[in-house]
C-alpha positions as MATLAB code, in Angstrom:
seq = 'LNKIIIEHLVFKLKDKAIMMNVALKELSSTLLFFAIKDNQYIYGHIGDGIIAGLYSENNGESLRLISESENGAAANITFFVPDGDSVEHLRLGSGRIDNLIGIIMSSDGAADVLFSKQGIDDSSYELFSKFNMKTSEEYHNILSEFLSKVISNYSTDDLSLNILCLEDNDTNNIED';
ca = [
     -17.270  -35.690  -15.742;
     -13.866  -35.184  -14.088;
     -14.556  -38.051  -11.700;
     -15.665  -40.412  -14.498;
     -12.560  -39.645  -16.583;
     -10.157  -40.065  -13.658;
     -11.796  -43.284  -12.447;
     -11.518  -44.772  -15.934;
      -7.882  -43.738  -16.340;
      -6.861  -45.007  -12.903;
      -8.656  -48.320  -13.573;
      -6.694  -48.719  -16.826;
      -3.437  -47.706  -15.117;
      -4.011  -50.248  -12.339;
      -4.497  -52.984  -14.959;
      -1.296  -51.892  -16.694;
       0.614  -51.789  -13.387;
      -0.475  -55.349  -12.606;
       0.478  -56.499  -16.100;
       3.905  -54.830  -15.779;
       4.337  -55.917  -12.141;
       5.035  -52.370  -10.940;
       3.461  -50.084   -8.341;
       0.732  -47.752   -9.632;
       2.905  -44.790   -8.572;
       5.456  -45.903  -11.211;
       2.887  -45.021  -13.894;
       2.295  -41.489  -12.637;
       1.984  -39.164  -15.588;
       0.809  -35.859  -16.900;
      -2.411  -36.004  -18.931;
      -2.935  -34.014  -22.123;
      -5.697  -34.734  -24.616;
      -7.442  -32.868  -27.407;
     -10.318  -34.249  -29.490;
     -12.255  -32.781  -32.401;
     -15.693  -33.675  -33.710;
     -18.295  -31.717  -35.682;
     -16.250  -28.489  -35.699;
     -15.943  -28.514  -31.910;
     -13.167  -29.557  -29.578;
     -12.707  -30.770  -26.032;
      -9.436  -30.883  -24.136;
      -8.208  -32.176  -20.825;
      -5.042  -31.519  -18.851;
      -3.534  -32.612  -15.545;
      -0.084  -31.505  -14.481;
       2.718  -29.838  -16.346;
       3.169  -29.335  -20.067;
       1.010  -27.223  -22.356;
      -1.720  -27.353  -24.964;
      -1.474  -24.547  -27.529;
      -3.492  -23.729  -30.636;
      -2.327  -22.170  -33.883;
      -5.040  -19.871  -35.221;
      -5.497  -18.045  -38.509;
      -6.154  -14.395  -37.660;
      -6.083  -11.109  -39.562;
      -4.135  -12.443  -42.563;
      -1.606  -14.094  -40.259;
      -1.189  -16.800  -37.688;
      -0.974  -16.673  -33.908;
      -0.091  -19.384  -31.430;
      -2.009  -19.156  -28.143;
      -1.892  -21.231  -25.003;
      -5.102  -23.155  -24.432;
      -4.007  -24.867  -21.225;
      -0.911  -24.003  -19.206;
       1.208  -26.080  -16.870;
      -0.086  -26.512  -13.329;
       2.633  -26.934  -10.766;
       2.473  -27.457   -7.026;
       4.250  -25.605   -4.256;
       7.514  -25.540   -6.259;
       8.220  -25.288   -9.982;
       9.451  -28.882  -10.134;
       6.344  -30.336   -8.439;
       3.280  -31.184  -10.486;
       0.126  -33.308  -10.379;
      -0.378  -36.745  -11.908;
      -3.296  -38.918  -13.000;
      -3.203  -41.490  -10.155;
      -2.792  -38.855   -7.400;
      -5.596  -38.854   -4.833;
      -6.552  -35.275   -5.725;
      -6.322  -35.582   -9.526;
     -10.089  -35.057   -9.943;
      -9.627  -31.505   -8.617;
      -6.683  -30.884  -10.948;
      -8.244  -32.147  -14.199;
      -8.910  -29.086  -16.321;
     -11.465  -29.629  -19.075;
     -12.408  -27.150  -21.753;
     -14.235  -26.993  -25.037;
     -14.901  -24.687  -27.942;
     -15.337  -24.356  -31.675;
     -12.451  -24.919  -34.061;
     -13.164  -21.788  -36.087;
      -9.835  -20.516  -37.478;
      -7.914  -23.352  -35.804;
      -4.976  -24.543  -37.911;
      -3.338  -26.911  -35.455;
      -2.564  -28.000  -31.920;
       0.678  -28.599  -30.016;
       0.617  -30.727  -26.884;
       3.923  -30.940  -25.092;
       5.470  -32.216  -21.905;
       7.245  -29.661  -19.777;
      10.700  -30.382  -21.214;
       9.795  -29.301  -24.754;
       7.251  -26.720  -23.548;
       9.904  -24.918  -21.521;
      11.823  -24.339  -24.760;
       8.934  -23.644  -27.144;
       6.882  -21.483  -24.735;
       8.754  -19.335  -22.242;
       7.965  -16.242  -20.216;
       9.708  -14.255  -22.963;
       7.120  -15.476  -25.469;
       6.615  -18.174  -28.052;
       9.739  -19.374  -29.821;
       9.721  -19.106  -33.641;
      10.449  -22.828  -33.912;
       6.927  -23.486  -32.576;
       5.487  -21.963  -35.752;
       7.966  -23.858  -37.911;
       6.695  -27.179  -36.565;
       3.454  -26.596  -38.472;
       4.996  -25.356  -41.712;
       7.120  -28.505  -41.913;
       3.973  -30.615  -42.413;
       3.561  -29.420  -46.002;
       4.270  -32.073  -48.615;
       5.697  -34.580  -46.079;
       4.735  -38.172  -45.450;
       4.025  -39.248  -41.862;
       7.373  -41.035  -41.762;
       9.266  -37.988  -43.033;
       7.590  -35.708  -40.509;
       8.194  -38.200  -37.686;
      11.901  -38.096  -38.570;
      11.857  -34.277  -38.597;
      10.256  -34.211  -35.120;
      12.609  -36.856  -33.726;
      15.615  -34.914  -34.943;
      14.176  -31.643  -33.604;
      13.650  -33.169  -30.144;
      16.987  -34.968  -29.973;
      19.235  -32.333  -31.549;
      17.561  -29.017  -30.681;
      15.209  -29.289  -27.699;
      17.450  -31.707  -25.766;
      20.225  -29.074  -25.827;
      18.074  -26.829  -23.639;
      16.168  -29.292  -21.466;
      16.978  -32.554  -19.720;
      13.349  -33.130  -18.747;
      10.894  -35.334  -20.639;
      10.591  -34.393  -24.300;
       7.128  -35.434  -25.488;
       5.621  -33.497  -28.352;
       2.343  -34.099  -30.192;
       1.182  -32.033  -33.129;
      -2.149  -31.956  -34.911;
      -2.297  -30.028  -38.165;
      -5.677  -29.413  -39.779;
      -5.659  -29.108  -43.533;
      -9.300  -28.031  -43.382;
     -11.083  -27.025  -40.215;
     -14.390  -28.440  -41.475;
     -14.422  -31.750  -39.620;
     -17.828  -32.897  -40.879;
     -16.078  -35.195  -43.380;
     -13.830  -36.922  -40.826;
     -14.898  -40.496  -40.283;
     -15.393  -41.711  -36.689;
];
């Protein structure tokens, strides 16, 4: 499965590189994905960044890392999709979404602030609570401001952040 996924991604990246008239190496990137269907999930991860899940547990909530950053010989070296050894570095996982409230996927710039060796920053939890009663546009503005005015004060690295918030973890009613 790793080989099939990587071959497909590299094929698409090669097409994009030709279209953009750039070398494939210019499109090197971390890979983070998370998909849900029929109350189950699958995730994939190459390189730095994190995937974390917010779970409802014991009358509270806890945020746990699902997939951590993988770095090379030094902290500032990581693995990318078009690398020759990316098949070996693609980490796939799956499970049930029981008690899952939401997912954060983040590049290393934002992850270094939200998830450190000292623990999970309180602002990580706040990202989910800010969904309530907001339109997509309003929440997009909240996230943009958070990245540009808060996270960027602590990190100069890439600042990608994706959040999935489940209002109901019964996905049987989600249309394909």
